[in-house]
CSV table of C-alpha atoms in Angstrom, one decimal:
chain,number,residue,atom,x,y,z
S,179,MET,CA,114.2,102.4,89.1
S,180,SER,CA,112.9,105.0,92.0
S,181,LEU,CA,110.0,104.0,94.2
S,182,SER,CA,107.8,106.4,95.1
S,183,ALA,CA,105.0,106.3,97.0
S,184,GLY,CA,102.3,109.2,98.3
S,185,ILE,CA,101.1,110.3,101.5
S,186,ILE,CA,97.7,110.7,102.1
S,187,GLY,CA,95.1,110.5,105.5
S,188,LEU,CA,93.0,113.2,106.8
S,189,PRO,CA,94.1,116.8,108.0
S,190,ASN,CA,96.5,117.2,111.2
S,191,VAL,CA,97.3,113.5,111.4
S,192,GLY,CA,101.1,114.0,111.2
S,193,LYS,CA,101.2,113.5,107.2
S,194,SER,CA,103.4,116.8,106.8
S,195,THR,CA,105.6,115.7,109.8
S,196,LEU,CA,106.2,112.3,108.5
S,197,PHE,CA,107.2,114.0,105.0
S,198,ASN,CA,109.5,116.5,106.5
S,199,THR,CA,111.3,113.3,109.0
S,200,ILE,CA,111.6,111.7,106.2
S,201,THR,CA,112.7,114.0,103.6
S,202,ASN,CA,114.8,115.8,106.7
S,203,SER,CA,113.6,119.3,104.9
S,204,SER,CA,111.1,121.8,106.2
S,205,VAL,CA,107.4,121.9,104.7
S,206,GLU,CA,104.7,123.7,106.7
S,207,ALA,CA,102.7,121.3,109.5
S,208,ALA,CA,100.3,123.9,111.0
S,209,ASN,CA,97.6,123.2,113.4
S,210,TYR,CA,94.8,123.6,111.2
S,211,PRO,CA,93.2,121.5,108.3
S,212,PHE,CA,94.4,122.1,104.7
S,213,ALA,CA,98.1,123.9,106.1
S,214,THR,CA,99.4,121.6,102.7
S,215,ILE,CA,97.7,123.2,99.4
S,216,GLN,CA,100.2,122.3,96.6
S,217,PRO,CA,101.7,119.0,96.8
S,218,ASN,CA,105.2,118.3,98.6
S,219,VAL,CA,107.4,116.4,96.7
S,220,GLY,CA,111.0,115.2,98.1
S,221,ILE,CA,113.5,112.8,96.8
S,222,VAL,CA,115.3,110.7,99.8
S,223,LYS,CA,118.2,108.4,100.2
S,224,VAL,CA,117.5,104.7,101.2
S,225,MET,CA,119.9,104.3,104.0
S,226,ASP,CA,121.2,100.6,103.5
S,227,LYS,CA,123.4,99.5,105.7
S,228,ARG,CA,125.4,97.3,103.7
S,229,LEU,CA,126.1,99.8,101.3
S,230,ASN,CA,128.1,101.6,104.0
S,231,LYS,CA,129.6,98.6,104.8
S,232,LEU,CA,130.7,97.8,101.4
S,233,ALA,CA,131.8,101.7,101.1
S,234,ASN,CA,134.1,101.5,104.4
S,235,LEU,CA,135.9,98.6,102.8
S,236,ILE,CA,137.7,100.7,99.9
S,237,HIS,CA,136.6,104.0,100.5
S,238,PRO,CA,135.1,105.0,97.0
S,239,ASN,CA,135.2,108.5,95.5
S,240,LYS,CA,131.5,108.5,95.2
S,241,THR,CA,129.2,106.4,97.1
S,242,THR,CA,125.5,106.2,95.8
S,243,TYR,CA,122.2,105.3,97.4
S,244,ALA,CA,118.7,103.7,95.9
S,245,THR,CA,116.0,106.7,96.2
S,246,CYS,CA,112.5,106.9,97.1
S,247,LYS,CA,110.5,109.7,96.2
S,248,PHE,CA,107.7,111.1,98.7
S,249,VAL,CA,104.7,112.8,97.5
S,250,ASP,CA,103.0,114.5,100.5
S,251,ILE,CA,99.1,115.9,99.4
S,252,ALA,CA,96.8,117.7,101.6
S,253,GLY,CA,94.1,116.1,104.0
S,254,LEU,CA,91.6,115.0,103.1
S,255,VAL,CA,88.5,114.9,103.9
S,256,LYS,CA,84.8,112.9,103.7
S,257,GLY,CA,83.6,114.0,100.1
S,258,ALA,CA,87.4,114.6,98.9
S,259,SER,CA,86.5,113.1,95.6
S,260,LYS,CA,83.4,115.4,95.1
S,261,GLY,CA,86.2,118.3,95.8
S,262,GLU,CA,85.5,118.7,99.5
S,263,GLY,CA,88.1,120.3,101.1
S,264,LEU,CA,90.0,120.7,97.6
S,265,GLY,CA,90.6,117.0,98.1
S,266,ASN,CA,89.8,115.9,94.1
S,267,GLN,CA,93.1,117.9,92.6
S,268,PHE,CA,95.0,116.6,95.6
S,269,LEU,CA,94.2,113.1,94.5
S,270,SER,CA,95.2,113.4,90.8
S,271,ASN,CA,98.9,114.2,92.3
S,272,ILE,CA,99.4,110.6,93.8
S,273,ARG,CA,98.0,108.6,90.7
S,274,GLU,CA,101.2,107.5,89.4
S,275,VAL,CA,102.9,106.8,92.6
S,276,ASP,CA,103.9,103.1,93.4
S,277,ALA,CA,102.4,102.6,96.8
S,278,ILE,CA,100.1,105.0,99.1
S,279,CYS,CA,101.2,105.3,102.9
S,280,HIS,CA,97.7,106.1,104.6
S,281,VAL,CA,99.0,107.7,108.0
S,282,VAL,CA,96.1,107.3,110.5
S,283,ARG,CA,95.8,109.0,113.9
S,284,CYS,CA,96.0,106.5,117.0
S,285,PHE,CA,97.7,109.1,119.7
S,286,SER,CA,95.7,111.2,121.8
S,287,GLU,CA,97.0,114.4,122.0
S,288,LYS,CA,94.3,117.1,122.5
S,289,THR,CA,96.1,120.0,121.4
S,290,ILE,CA,96.2,118.9,118.1
S,291,THR,CA,93.1,120.2,116.1
S,292,HIS,CA,91.4,116.8,114.5
S,293,VAL,CA,88.2,117.4,112.0
S,294,TYR,CA,86.3,114.5,114.1
S,295,THR,CA,86.1,115.3,118.2
S,296,ASP,CA,87.5,111.8,119.2
S,297,VAL,CA,89.8,109.5,118.1
S,298,ASP,CA,88.2,106.4,115.9
S,299,PRO,CA,91.1,105.3,113.5
S,300,ILE,CA,88.7,102.4,112.1
S,301,ARG,CA,86.5,105.3,111.0
S,302,ASP,CA,89.3,107.4,109.3
S,303,VAL,CA,90.2,104.9,107.3
S,304,GLU,CA,87.0,103.9,106.3
S,305,VAL,CA,86.3,107.6,105.5
S,306,ILE,CA,89.6,108.1,103.1
S,307,ASN,CA,89.4,104.8,101.4
S,308,LEU,CA,85.7,105.7,100.3
S,309,GLU,CA,87.5,108.7,98.8
S,310,LEU,CA,89.4,106.6,96.6
S,311,ILE,CA,87.1,104.4,95.9
S,312,PHE,CA,84.5,107.3,94.8
S,313,ALA,CA,87.3,108.8,93.0
S,314,ASP,CA,87.9,105.8,91.0
S,315,LEU,CA,84.5,104.7,90.4
S,316,ASP,CA,83.9,108.2,88.3
S,317,MET,CA,87.1,107.4,86.4
S,318,VAL,CA,86.1,104.0,85.4
S,319,GLU,CA,82.4,104.5,85.2
S,320,ARG,CA,84.0,107.8,82.4
S,321,ARG,CA,85.9,105.1,80.8
S,322,LEU,CA,82.9,102.4,80.3
S,323,SER,CA,80.9,105.4,78.6
S,324,LYS,CA,83.3,106.0,75.9
S,325,LEU,CA,83.4,102.5,75.1
S,326,ASN,CA,81.2,100.6,71.8
S,327,ILE,CA,79.8,98.2,74.2
S,328,ASN,CA,78.8,96.9,71.0
S,329,ALA,CA,82.1,96.0,69.1
S,330,GLN,CA,82.7,92.4,69.5
S,331,ASP,CA,86.6,92.9,69.2
S,332,LYS,CA,88.4,91.1,72.1
S,333,TYR,CA,89.8,93.8,73.7
S,334,THR,CA,87.2,95.9,73.6
S,335,LEU,CA,85.1,92.9,74.9
S,336,ILE,CA,87.4,92.2,78.2
S,337,GLU,CA,87.5,96.1,79.0
S,338,THR,CA,84.0,96.3,79.3
S,339,LYS,CA,83.9,93.3,81.3
S,340,VAL,CA,86.7,94.9,83.2
S,341,CYS,CA,85.0,98.0,83.9
S,342,LYS,CA,81.3,96.3,85.0
S,343,GLU,CA,83.3,94.4,87.4
S,344,LEU,CA,85.4,97.4,88.9
S,345,ILE,CA,82.2,99.7,88.8
S,346,HIS,CA,79.7,96.4,91.2
S,347,ALA,CA,82.8,96.1,93.3
S,348,PHE,CA,83.8,99.8,93.9
S,349,LYS,CA,79.6,100.3,94.8
S,350,ASN,CA,79.9,97.6,97.4
S,351,ASN,CA,82.9,99.3,98.8
S,352,ILE,CA,85.6,97.0,97.7
S,353,LEU,CA,88.7,98.1,96.5
S,354,ALA,CA,90.4,97.5,93.1
S,355,ASN,CA,93.3,95.4,95.0
S,356,GLN,CA,90.8,93.2,96.5
S,357,ILE,CA,89.8,91.9,93.2
S,358,LYS,CA,91.2,89.1,91.5
S,359,PHE,CA,91.7,89.4,87.5
S,360,THR,CA,93.1,87.3,84.6
S,361,PRO,CA,96.5,88.5,83.4
S,362,GLU,CA,94.8,90.0,80.5
S,363,GLU,CA,92.6,92.1,82.6
S,364,MET,CA,95.5,93.3,84.8
S,365,LEU,CA,97.3,95.0,82.1
S,366,ILE,CA,94.1,97.3,81.5
S,367,VAL,CA,93.7,97.8,84.9
S,368,GLN,CA,97.2,99.0,84.8
S,369,ASN,CA,96.3,101.8,82.5
S,370,TYR,CA,94.1,103.2,84.8
S,371,GLN,CA,96.3,104.0,87.6
S,372,LEU,CA,93.8,103.3,90.2
S,373,LEU,CA,93.9,104.8,93.5
S,374,THR,CA,92.4,101.6,94.9
S,375,MET,CA,94.4,99.7,93.0
S,376,LYS,CA,98.1,100.4,94.6
S,377,PRO,CA,99.9,98.3,97.6
S,378,MET,CA,98.3,100.5,100.9
S,379,LEU,CA,100.5,101.1,103.7
S,380,TYR,CA,98.9,102.0,107.0
S,381,ILE,CA,100.8,103.8,109.1
S,382,ALA,CA,99.7,104.2,112.5
S,383,ASN,CA,100.3,107.5,114.2
S,384,ILE,CA,100.9,106.2,117.9
S,385,ASP,CA,101.7,108.5,121.4
S,386,GLU,CA,105.2,109.4,121.9
S,387,ASP,CA,105.0,107.6,125.5
S,388,ASP,CA,104.5,104.0,123.4
S,389,ILE,CA,107.2,104.1,121.2
S,390,ALA,CA,109.4,101.7,122.8
S,391,MET,CA,106.2,99.3,123.2
S,392,PRO,CA,103.6,100.0,120.4
S,393,MET,CA,101.7,97.2,121.2
S,394,GLN,CA,100.2,99.1,124.2
S,395,ASN,CA,98.0,101.7,122.1
S,396,GLU,CA,94.9,100.5,122.3
S,397,HIS,CA,94.0,102.5,119.3
S,398,TYR,CA,96.6,101.0,117.0
S,399,ASN,CA,95.7,97.0,118.3
S,400,THR,CA,92.5,97.6,117.0
S,401,LEU,CA,93.2,99.2,114.0
S,402,LYS,CA,96.0,96.6,113.1
S,403,LYS,CA,93.5,93.9,113.9
S,404,TYR,CA,90.7,95.6,111.2
S,405,ILE,CA,93.4,96.0,108.8
S,406,HIS,CA,94.7,92.6,108.3
S,407,ASN,CA,91.4,91.2,108.6
S,408,GLN,CA,89.4,94.1,106.4
S,409,TYR,CA,92.1,94.0,103.7
S,410,HIS,CA,95.1,92.2,104.0
S,411,ALA,CA,97.3,94.9,104.3
S,412,GLN,CA,100.5,95.9,106.0
S,413,ILE,CA,100.5,98.2,109.1
S,414,ILE,CA,103.3,99.9,110.9
S,415,PRO,CA,103.3,101.8,114.2
S,416,ILE,CA,105.2,105.5,114.5
S,417,ALA,CA,105.6,107.9,117.1
S,418,ILE,CA,106.0,110.4,114.2
S,419,ASN,CA,106.5,113.6,116.2
S,420,ILE,CA,109.3,111.8,118.1
S,421,GLU,CA,111.1,110.3,114.8
S,422,TYR,CA,111.4,113.9,113.6
S,423,GLU,CA,112.9,115.0,116.3
S,424,ILE,CA,114.9,111.7,115.5
S,425,SER,CA,115.5,112.7,111.9
S,426,LEU,CA,117.2,116.3,113.4
S,427,LEU,CA,120.1,114.7,115.4
S,428,LYS,CA,123.8,114.2,114.1
S,429,GLU,CA,124.4,110.3,113.5
S,430,VAL,CA,126.0,109.7,116.9
S,431,ASP,CA,123.5,111.2,118.8
S,432,LYS,CA,120.5,109.7,117.3
S,433,GLN,CA,122.2,106.6,118.0
S,434,LYS,CA,122.4,107.4,121.9
S,435,PHE,CA,119.0,108.8,121.7
S,436,LEU,CA,117.6,105.1,120.2
S,437,LEU,CA,119.1,103.9,123.3
S,438,ASP,CA,117.7,105.5,125.6
S,439,LEU,CA,114.2,105.0,124.2
S,440,ASN,CA,115.0,101.8,124.2
S,441,ILE,CA,114.8,101.3,120.2
S,442,LYS,CA,116.8,99.5,118.1
S,443,ASP,CA,116.3,101.3,114.2
S,444,PRO,CA,114.3,104.4,113.8
S,445,GLY,CA,110.5,103.5,112.6
S,446,LEU,CA,111.5,105.2,109.7
S,447,ASP,CA,113.5,102.3,108.3
S,448,SER,CA,110.5,100.1,108.7
S,449,LEU,CA,108.9,102.1,106.4
S,450,ILE,CA,111.4,101.8,103.6
S,451,THR,CA,111.8,98.3,104.3
S,452,THR,CA,108.2,97.1,104.6
S,453,THR,CA,107.1,99.3,101.7
S,454,TYR,CA,110.2,97.5,99.9
S,455,THR,CA,108.6,94.1,100.7
S,456,MET,CA,105.1,95.4,99.7
S,457,LEU,CA,106.3,95.9,96.5
S,458,ASN,CA,108.8,93.2,96.0
S,459,LEU,CA,111.7,95.3,95.4
S,460,LYS,CA,115.0,93.9,95.9
S,461,THR,CA,118.4,95.2,95.8
S,462,PHE,CA,122.1,94.8,94.0
S,463,PHE,CA,125.1,96.9,94.2
S,464,THR,CA,127.9,97.6,91.8
S,465,PHE,CA,131.2,97.9,93.7
S,466,GLY,CA,134.7,99.8,92.6
S,467,GLU,CA,137.2,102.5,93.8
S,468,ASP,CA,135.3,105.2,91.8
S,469,GLU,CA,131.3,104.3,92.8
S,470,CYS,CA,129.7,102.0,95.5
S,471,LYS,CA,126.2,102.4,94.2
S,472,ALA,CA,122.5,100.5,95.5
S,473,TRP,CA,120.5,99.6,92.5
S,474,THR,CA,116.7,98.6,93.0
S,475,PHE,CA,115.2,96.3,91.1
S,476,VAL,CA,111.6,94.6,91.1
S,477,ASN,CA,112.0,90.1,92.2
S,478,GLY,CA,112.3,88.2,89.4
S,479,MET,CA,114.6,90.4,87.1
S,480,ASN,CA,117.3,88.4,85.3
S,481,ALA,CA,120.8,89.9,84.9
S,482,VAL,CA,120.6,91.5,81.4
S,483,GLU,CA,117.2,93.4,83.0
S,484,CYS,CA,119.2,94.6,85.7
S,485,ALA,CA,122.3,95.6,83.3
S,486,GLY,CA,119.7,97.7,81.4
S,487,LEU,CA,118.6,99.5,84.8
S,488,ILE,CA,122.1,100.9,84.8
S,489,HIS,CA,122.1,102.0,80.9
S,490,THR,CA,119.9,101.0,78.6
S,491,ASP,CA,122.7,100.3,76.2
S,492,PHE,CA,123.8,97.6,78.3
S,493,ILE,CA,120.9,95.5,77.4
S,494,LYS,CA,122.0,95.0,73.6
S,495,GLY,CA,125.8,94.6,74.6
S,496,PHE,CA,125.3,92.2,77.5
S,497,ILE,CA,127.9,90.1,78.0
S,498,ARG,CA,128.1,88.0,81.0
S,499,VAL,CA,128.1,89.4,84.7
S,500,GLU,CA,130.2,88.8,87.7
S,501,VAL,CA,128.7,88.2,91.1
S,502,MET,CA,129.5,88.4,94.8
S,503,LYS,CA,127.1,87.7,97.5
S,504,TYR,CA,127.1,90.3,100.0
S,505,GLN,CA,128.4,88.1,103.1
S,506,ASP,CA,131.0,86.6,101.4
S,507,LEU,CA,133.3,90.4,100.2
S,508,ILE,CA,132.0,91.2,104.0
S,509,VAL,CA,133.6,88.2,105.7
S,510,SER,CA,136.2,87.3,103.3
S,511,GLY,CA,137.3,91.8,103.2
S,512,SER,CA,138.6,91.9,99.9
S,513,GLU,CA,137.4,91.3,96.4
S,514,LEU,CA,140.9,89.3,95.9
S,515,LYS,CA,139.8,86.8,99.2
S,516,VAL,CA,136.2,86.0,97.6
S,517,LYS,CA,138.0,85.7,94.1
S,518,GLU,CA,140.3,82.9,96.1
S,519,GLN,CA,138.2,81.2,97.5
S,520,GLY,CA,135.8,80.5,94.0
S,521,LYS,CA,133.2,82.5,95.8
S,522,LEU,CA,132.8,85.0,92.1
S,523,LYS,CA,130.4,83.2,90.1
S,524,ILE,CA,130.0,83.9,86.0
S,525,GLU,CA,126.9,84.4,85.2
S,526,GLY,CA,124.4,85.0,81.8
S,527,LYS,CA,121.6,87.4,80.6
S,528,ASN,CA,119.1,84.4,82.6
S,529,TYR,CA,120.8,84.6,85.5
S,530,LEU,CA,117.7,85.8,88.6
S,531,MET,CA,119.5,88.8,90.2
S,532,GLN,CA,119.4,88.4,94.4
S,533,ASP,CA,119.0,90.9,96.7
S,534,GLY,CA,122.6,91.6,98.1
S,535,ASP,CA,124.3,90.9,94.7
S,536,ILE,CA,127.8,93.2,94.0
S,537,CYS,CA,127.8,92.8,90.2
S,538,TYR,CA,130.3,93.4,87.2
S,539,PHE,CA,128.8,93.7,84.1
S,540,ARG,CA,130.9,93.1,81.3
S,541,ILE,CA,129.6,94.7,78.3
S,542,ASN,CA,130.5,94.6,74.6
S,543,LYS,CA,130.8,98.3,73.8
């Protein structure tokens, strides 16, 4: 499975520059509204340092990282859900993503055109979230109009209740992910692909001078408090322009630049890590001379479900899985020593996969 995330925000808040940074590609990042018309889509490697260390142990023929798809849509404006600024068609481009990265302006650079004359991150967040709500409200109202409200079957009754509850919440500026649903109701809601149901990661685009000490940025502090209190959501600070410059450097120069800036890791590492945590995603590895590979799975999946991520035929043919812990292999230095120490475990189909497990699946072919 592959993580997918949509990048949204007002025009000229750093969305396309963030996309360029993440994908190390080159899309237009012009200083005027609606520079991005068609959505930009990029597939990027999740640079897991653990995979690098595993590969260094045996130097496989191939090293394959987990991937993440990012979709950058045009800047949204007030009225986007009704078609202002072509926003409605842009919103449809991110209905199928797993999570949304909402870029918010927290920098004070006056040469960058802004749809408003001042910097007010809370206002900007409210403008965008209201447009997401309006877009979802329109969808749910259309769905409710197609339901036979006089029908007495259980499913229709539950769906009617769900639609009415969503409409009531939207009209009170409440996001769908702030509503508690029963498991039966959640199955219905998931079919709607609501924008406001998706996990939201807020990215505060801070001034370059604040990259080492983001807490000195007043806009970020204000926004962080608001996001935590209002939405109970995650927020991370990134100086996107600096991150873009870092992404263009060779690895050796990159580490030196980070050291000069007094930064341990790039902000993009935090973006990926936080998104994985937000979506309850973990990583297991397959390990061999032909290939070392990282696989993304949802926390709570068992061994046979994870085997199915490699190939669906593995589900039917699953016999067992041999599991080493990442730390055991790194400390011992070889698979043979892990076995000699009795730390290689044989597990069945109900084994719950753990983050960092190194697996060899035995399959009946």
